[in-house]
């Protein structure tokens, strides 16, 4: 974790920025918000849980604390009948993020996302509905002290463009990412072309988040890296997606039922697999590297260490050689091994 007063761009120019996301999934797993709507009401009802998770991710090595405002927009809050909490939720979320970040020198990111309201067949009506949603969230994030804004999980280039315009309107750095559920945006652009257009229009970082695991996200990242001259973002989900089921929406349990969103546990990648991804992405020339829905602090720590860092949580990184069975086999422990596993086979004679 970098502890300087550098801006996002300065940190990216100097090296890799590691970004832990996935707050919504982790808060749901811990029992603080409801799967389905995935609205971050916990910001108001259990702020100590949100603050604690921020601090866990910072301790594990994230360079960025992301305000927990994903799906905290007007449309989503209307759908569950708490629109009157809109401003309070957004401003409190940024406060919690700022408190956690300022303790260590991490950056604070405001967070906006897809609205589910954008319709490419009616661009005028879409803009009239979507632009104000982005505008108010961006304004609250800036007023609260965010260092930059993440606009993420888009399926439409046009909606991402509106988000970028609202971020740039207030003069803030912008990270804009698409969710690569499909190979193209819903309004007909390849993801590489969509990213290039946004970069040309002033996005500081463009790329992908969510949707796919490392294996199935990588080919699209390679196309984006080839098309974009600036900084590229890569934040996969930590799930074992594959060619037949490239998105975590596609993953199926043994009985054929959909594993998303609350039965994904059997597909979860290990910390070591996510660490390997971090190195792979860096070696591809990607330097805004992170992890999305499903992330745990153990993933973040392993990714940070794979990138050559020692973070506060490294104090408790595994030291398997000290394990009584799987560690260094001392003579006095051999009887326990034989008790559990039976006599160990003798080494063959040479």
XYZ file of C-alpha atoms in Angstrom:
350
model
C 0.000 0.000 0.000
C 1.383 3.351 -1.020
C 1.449 5.941 1.760
C 2.060 9.193 -0.085
C 0.098 12.226 -1.178
C 0.338 11.253 -4.827
C -2.739 11.435 -7.042
C -4.153 8.407 -8.812
C -2.397 9.327 -12.060
C 0.913 9.876 -10.292
C 0.668 6.489 -8.621
C -0.206 4.803 -11.890
C 2.685 6.487 -13.653
C 4.984 5.253 -10.884
C 3.791 1.649 -10.811
C 0.813 -0.576 -9.977
C -2.303 0.492 -8.085
C -4.039 -2.383 -6.284
C -7.782 -1.992 -5.764
C -10.002 -4.122 -3.533
C -13.680 -4.041 -4.401
C -16.364 -6.623 -3.661
C -17.845 -4.894 -0.603
C -21.423 -5.742 -1.527
C -20.863 -9.508 -1.817
C -18.779 -9.635 1.350
C -21.307 -7.650 3.387
C -24.045 -9.988 2.148
C -22.010 -13.042 3.172
C -21.595 -11.523 6.629
C -25.323 -10.920 6.990
C -25.471 -7.131 6.646
C -27.415 -6.694 3.395
C -29.850 -8.639 1.228
C -28.904 -10.605 -1.893
C -31.104 -9.738 -4.844
C -31.436 -5.967 -4.522
C -27.823 -5.749 -3.214
C -28.424 -2.175 -2.040
C -25.769 -1.099 0.520
C -28.203 -0.155 3.288
C -25.556 -1.321 5.769
C -23.878 2.064 5.364
C -26.693 3.482 7.492
C -27.811 0.468 9.504
C -24.444 -1.157 10.270
C -21.782 1.470 9.562
C -19.319 -0.287 11.856
C -19.454 -3.355 9.585
C -18.711 -1.252 6.510
C -15.929 0.597 8.294
C -14.459 -2.664 9.539
C -14.379 -4.124 6.036
C -12.714 -0.986 4.683
C -9.995 -1.355 7.302
C -9.533 -5.061 6.591
C -8.971 -4.385 2.901
C -6.594 -1.508 3.657
C -4.646 -3.730 6.037
C -4.496 -6.395 3.322
C -2.922 -3.955 0.879
C -5.470 -2.050 -1.187
C -4.266 1.340 -2.407
C -7.854 2.544 -2.775
C -10.826 2.616 -0.417
C -13.988 2.544 -2.507
C -17.028 4.269 -1.010
C -19.812 1.734 -0.582
C -22.216 3.427 -2.985
C -22.543 0.753 -5.662
C -26.309 0.470 -6.285
C -26.822 3.413 -3.922
C -28.422 5.429 -6.724
C -31.892 6.910 -6.990
C -33.369 4.204 -9.221
C -32.290 1.323 -6.987
C -33.360 3.004 -3.773
C -36.743 3.798 -5.326
C -37.180 0.109 -6.133
C -36.954 -0.868 -2.459
C -38.772 2.162 -1.075
C -35.926 4.052 0.615
C -35.317 6.898 -1.807
C -35.591 9.330 1.110
C -32.263 7.915 2.385
C -30.433 8.634 -0.880
C -28.302 11.606 0.137
C -27.671 10.341 3.656
C -26.481 6.968 2.379
C -24.131 8.468 -0.184
C -22.605 11.070 2.097
C -22.162 8.612 4.972
C -20.527 6.056 2.680
C -17.928 8.583 1.579
C -17.303 9.603 5.193
C -16.607 5.982 6.161
C -14.242 5.537 3.224
C -12.385 8.764 3.983
C -11.936 7.817 7.642
C -10.398 4.459 6.719
C -8.207 5.784 3.934
C -6.773 8.795 5.683
C -5.348 6.587 8.433
C -2.896 5.069 5.967
C -2.568 7.297 2.928
C -4.842 5.247 0.667
C -6.886 7.027 -1.985
C -10.661 7.375 -1.721
C -12.848 6.554 -4.709
C -16.421 7.605 -5.153
C -18.441 4.882 -6.859
C -21.219 5.002 -9.457
C -22.473 2.152 -11.611
C -24.938 0.983 -14.214
C -28.506 2.055 -13.489
C -30.576 -0.574 -15.366
C -32.441 2.431 -16.766
C -30.441 2.997 -19.968
C -32.239 2.118 -23.214
C -30.230 2.571 -26.443
C -33.449 2.611 -28.465
C -34.485 5.860 -26.740
C -31.345 7.874 -26.134
C -33.077 11.132 -25.204
C -35.254 9.582 -22.524
C -32.333 7.530 -21.233
C -30.136 10.580 -20.842
C -32.890 12.520 -19.088
C -33.246 9.717 -16.555
C -29.661 8.517 -16.149
C -27.607 11.711 -16.205
C -29.198 13.188 -13.037
C -28.607 9.881 -11.229
C -24.894 10.117 -11.957
C -24.720 13.860 -11.351
C -25.973 13.784 -7.781
C -23.788 10.836 -6.753
C -20.693 12.423 -8.281
C -21.395 15.709 -6.523
C -21.789 14.003 -3.131
C -18.567 12.047 -3.635
C -16.593 15.149 -4.552
C -18.025 17.176 -1.689
C -17.159 14.375 0.724
C -13.488 14.334 -0.234
C -13.141 11.550 -2.799
C -9.900 11.610 -4.794
C -11.415 10.151 -7.959
C -14.576 8.442 -9.192
C -15.028 4.844 -10.309
C -17.853 4.343 -12.820
C -18.253 0.632 -13.333
C -20.085 -2.500 -14.450
C -21.492 -0.961 -17.597
C -23.038 -2.960 -20.396
C -23.781 0.027 -22.637
C -21.121 2.326 -24.053
C -23.632 5.182 -24.107
C -24.348 4.904 -20.391
C -20.626 4.758 -19.582
C -20.136 7.882 -21.701
C -22.768 9.753 -19.681
C -21.021 8.726 -16.469
C -17.671 9.945 -17.777
C -19.163 13.276 -18.807
C -20.578 13.841 -15.328
C -17.276 12.985 -13.653
C -15.313 15.273 -15.936
C -17.895 18.018 -15.504
C -16.741 18.402 -11.888
C -13.069 18.054 -12.807
C -12.351 14.708 -11.164
C -10.227 11.781 -12.410
C -12.321 8.938 -13.823
C -11.943 5.165 -13.891
C -14.566 3.678 -16.239
C -15.034 -0.065 -16.632
C -17.346 -2.452 -18.431
C -18.650 -5.770 -17.179
C -17.661 -8.295 -19.876
C -20.694 -10.543 -19.629
C -20.743 -10.583 -23.432
C -17.990 -9.918 -25.949
C -19.561 -6.592 -26.958
C -21.525 -3.811 -25.333
C -25.306 -3.961 -25.574
C -25.201 -1.007 -27.954
C -22.902 -2.765 -30.392
C -19.282 -1.826 -29.634
C -16.450 -4.225 -29.018
C -15.186 -3.762 -25.486
C -11.805 -2.693 -26.825
C -13.386 -0.025 -29.030
C -15.637 1.199 -26.233
C -12.649 1.525 -23.894
C -10.598 3.329 -26.538
C -13.385 5.841 -27.139
C -13.703 6.583 -23.433
C -9.942 6.961 -23.064
C -9.897 9.339 -26.021
C -12.677 11.327 -24.325
C -10.671 11.802 -21.153
C -11.096 8.749 -18.937
C -7.930 8.326 -16.879
C -8.324 4.543 -16.667
C -10.533 2.216 -18.731
C -11.040 -1.515 -18.660
C -13.096 -4.316 -17.154
C -14.580 -5.222 -13.807
C -16.794 -8.013 -12.546
C -18.583 -10.609 -14.686
C -15.683 -12.881 -15.552
C -12.986 -14.661 -13.644
C -9.309 -14.245 -14.556
C -9.211 -17.020 -17.156
C -12.086 -15.759 -19.288
C -11.408 -12.055 -18.740
C -7.812 -12.247 -19.929
C -8.406 -12.503 -23.729
C -10.581 -9.372 -23.679
C -8.042 -7.547 -21.536
C -5.382 -8.330 -24.128
C -7.543 -6.702 -26.822
C -8.110 -3.621 -24.676
C -4.444 -3.339 -23.799
C -3.637 -3.416 -27.503
C -6.209 -0.735 -28.343
C -5.626 1.724 -25.488
C -2.449 3.725 -25.001
C -3.258 4.855 -21.459
C -3.918 3.069 -18.181
C -6.013 -0.121 -18.202
C -8.054 -1.617 -15.365
C -8.542 -5.320 -14.671
C -10.798 -6.397 -11.791
C -12.140 -9.919 -12.306
C -14.345 -11.835 -9.911
C -12.492 -14.565 -7.972
C -14.495 -17.407 -9.481
C -13.466 -20.288 -11.723
C -15.174 -19.330 -14.981
C -14.290 -21.240 -18.147
C -14.956 -21.338 -21.875
C -18.396 -22.970 -21.580
C -19.433 -20.761 -18.666
C -17.392 -17.584 -19.189
C -19.341 -15.372 -16.771
C -20.123 -16.101 -13.135
C -23.797 -15.657 -14.016
C -23.382 -18.827 -16.106
C -21.901 -21.111 -13.439
C -24.057 -24.114 -12.565
C -24.128 -26.453 -9.595
C -24.086 -30.239 -10.013
C -27.890 -30.316 -10.138
C -27.858 -27.771 -12.957
C -29.187 -24.902 -10.870
C -27.674 -21.458 -11.243
C -24.956 -20.857 -8.650
C -25.208 -17.054 -8.879
C -25.403 -15.200 -6.574
C -25.467 -17.155 -3.315
C -24.169 -20.640 -4.181
C -20.858 -19.680 -5.797
C -18.691 -21.040 -2.991
C -17.570 -24.211 -4.848
C -16.212 -22.046 -7.676
C -14.205 -19.637 -5.507
C -10.588 -19.192 -6.546
C -7.805 -19.547 -4.015
C -5.649 -16.658 -2.887
C -2.801 -18.117 -4.913
C -4.799 -18.102 -8.141
C -5.687 -14.445 -7.645
C -2.044 -13.702 -6.844
C -1.078 -15.342 -10.141
C -3.604 -13.148 -11.935
C -2.132 -9.991 -10.405
C 1.293 -10.891 -11.763
C -0.121 -11.871 -15.154
C -2.010 -8.576 -15.465
C 1.059 -6.574 -14.475
C 3.159 -8.426 -17.039
C 0.525 -7.561 -19.681
C 1.170 -3.879 -19.028
C -1.914 -3.384 -16.868
C -1.303 -1.351 -13.742
C -4.752 -0.754 -12.224
C -5.256 -4.249 -10.869
C -7.932 -5.458 -8.514
C -10.629 -7.879 -7.556
C -14.408 -7.580 -7.612
C -17.445 -9.458 -6.231
C -16.415 -12.363 -4.009
C -13.174 -10.775 -2.839
C -11.874 -11.478 0.624
C -8.981 -9.796 2.417
C -6.914 -12.975 1.996
C -7.146 -12.558 -1.783
C -6.052 -8.933 -1.555
C -3.074 -9.717 0.691
C -1.880 -12.494 -1.621
C -2.181 -10.198 -4.640
C -0.249 -7.445 -2.862
C 2.522 -9.836 -1.848
C 2.716 -11.275 -5.365
C 3.304 -7.724 -6.587
C 6.290 -7.505 -4.253
C 4.742 -5.707 -1.308
C 4.787 -6.274 2.410
C 1.524 -5.045 3.937
C 0.289 -4.885 7.547
C -1.541 -8.209 7.173
C 1.701 -9.842 5.990
C 2.523 -10.268 9.680
C 0.182 -13.249 9.589
C 0.916 -14.644 6.132
C 1.070 -18.450 6.081
C 4.149 -20.192 7.425
C 3.285 -23.811 6.743
C 6.668 -25.113 7.848
C 5.460 -24.559 11.413
C 2.370 -26.742 10.998
C 2.555 -29.877 13.185
C 1.736 -32.227 10.308
C 2.464 -30.473 7.036
C 5.455 -28.519 8.263
C 9.049 -29.619 8.840
C 8.873 -33.224 9.941
C 10.738 -33.472 13.211
C 11.288 -36.912 14.690
C 9.136 -36.254 17.747
C 6.152 -35.481 15.499
C 6.425 -38.598 13.367
C 4.223 -40.662 15.677
C 1.317 -38.229 15.160
C 1.701 -38.446 11.403
C 1.696 -42.240 11.531
C -1.323 -42.187 13.841
C -3.310 -40.144 11.340
C -2.019 -41.569 8.075
C -0.416 -44.899 8.934
C 3.271 -45.779 8.573
C 4.986 -43.685 5.970
C 6.460 -45.742 3.097
C 10.176 -46.225 3.202
C 12.259 -44.516 0.587
C 13.227 -46.954 -2.219
C 16.782 -48.200 -2.198
C 19.028 -46.696 -4.814
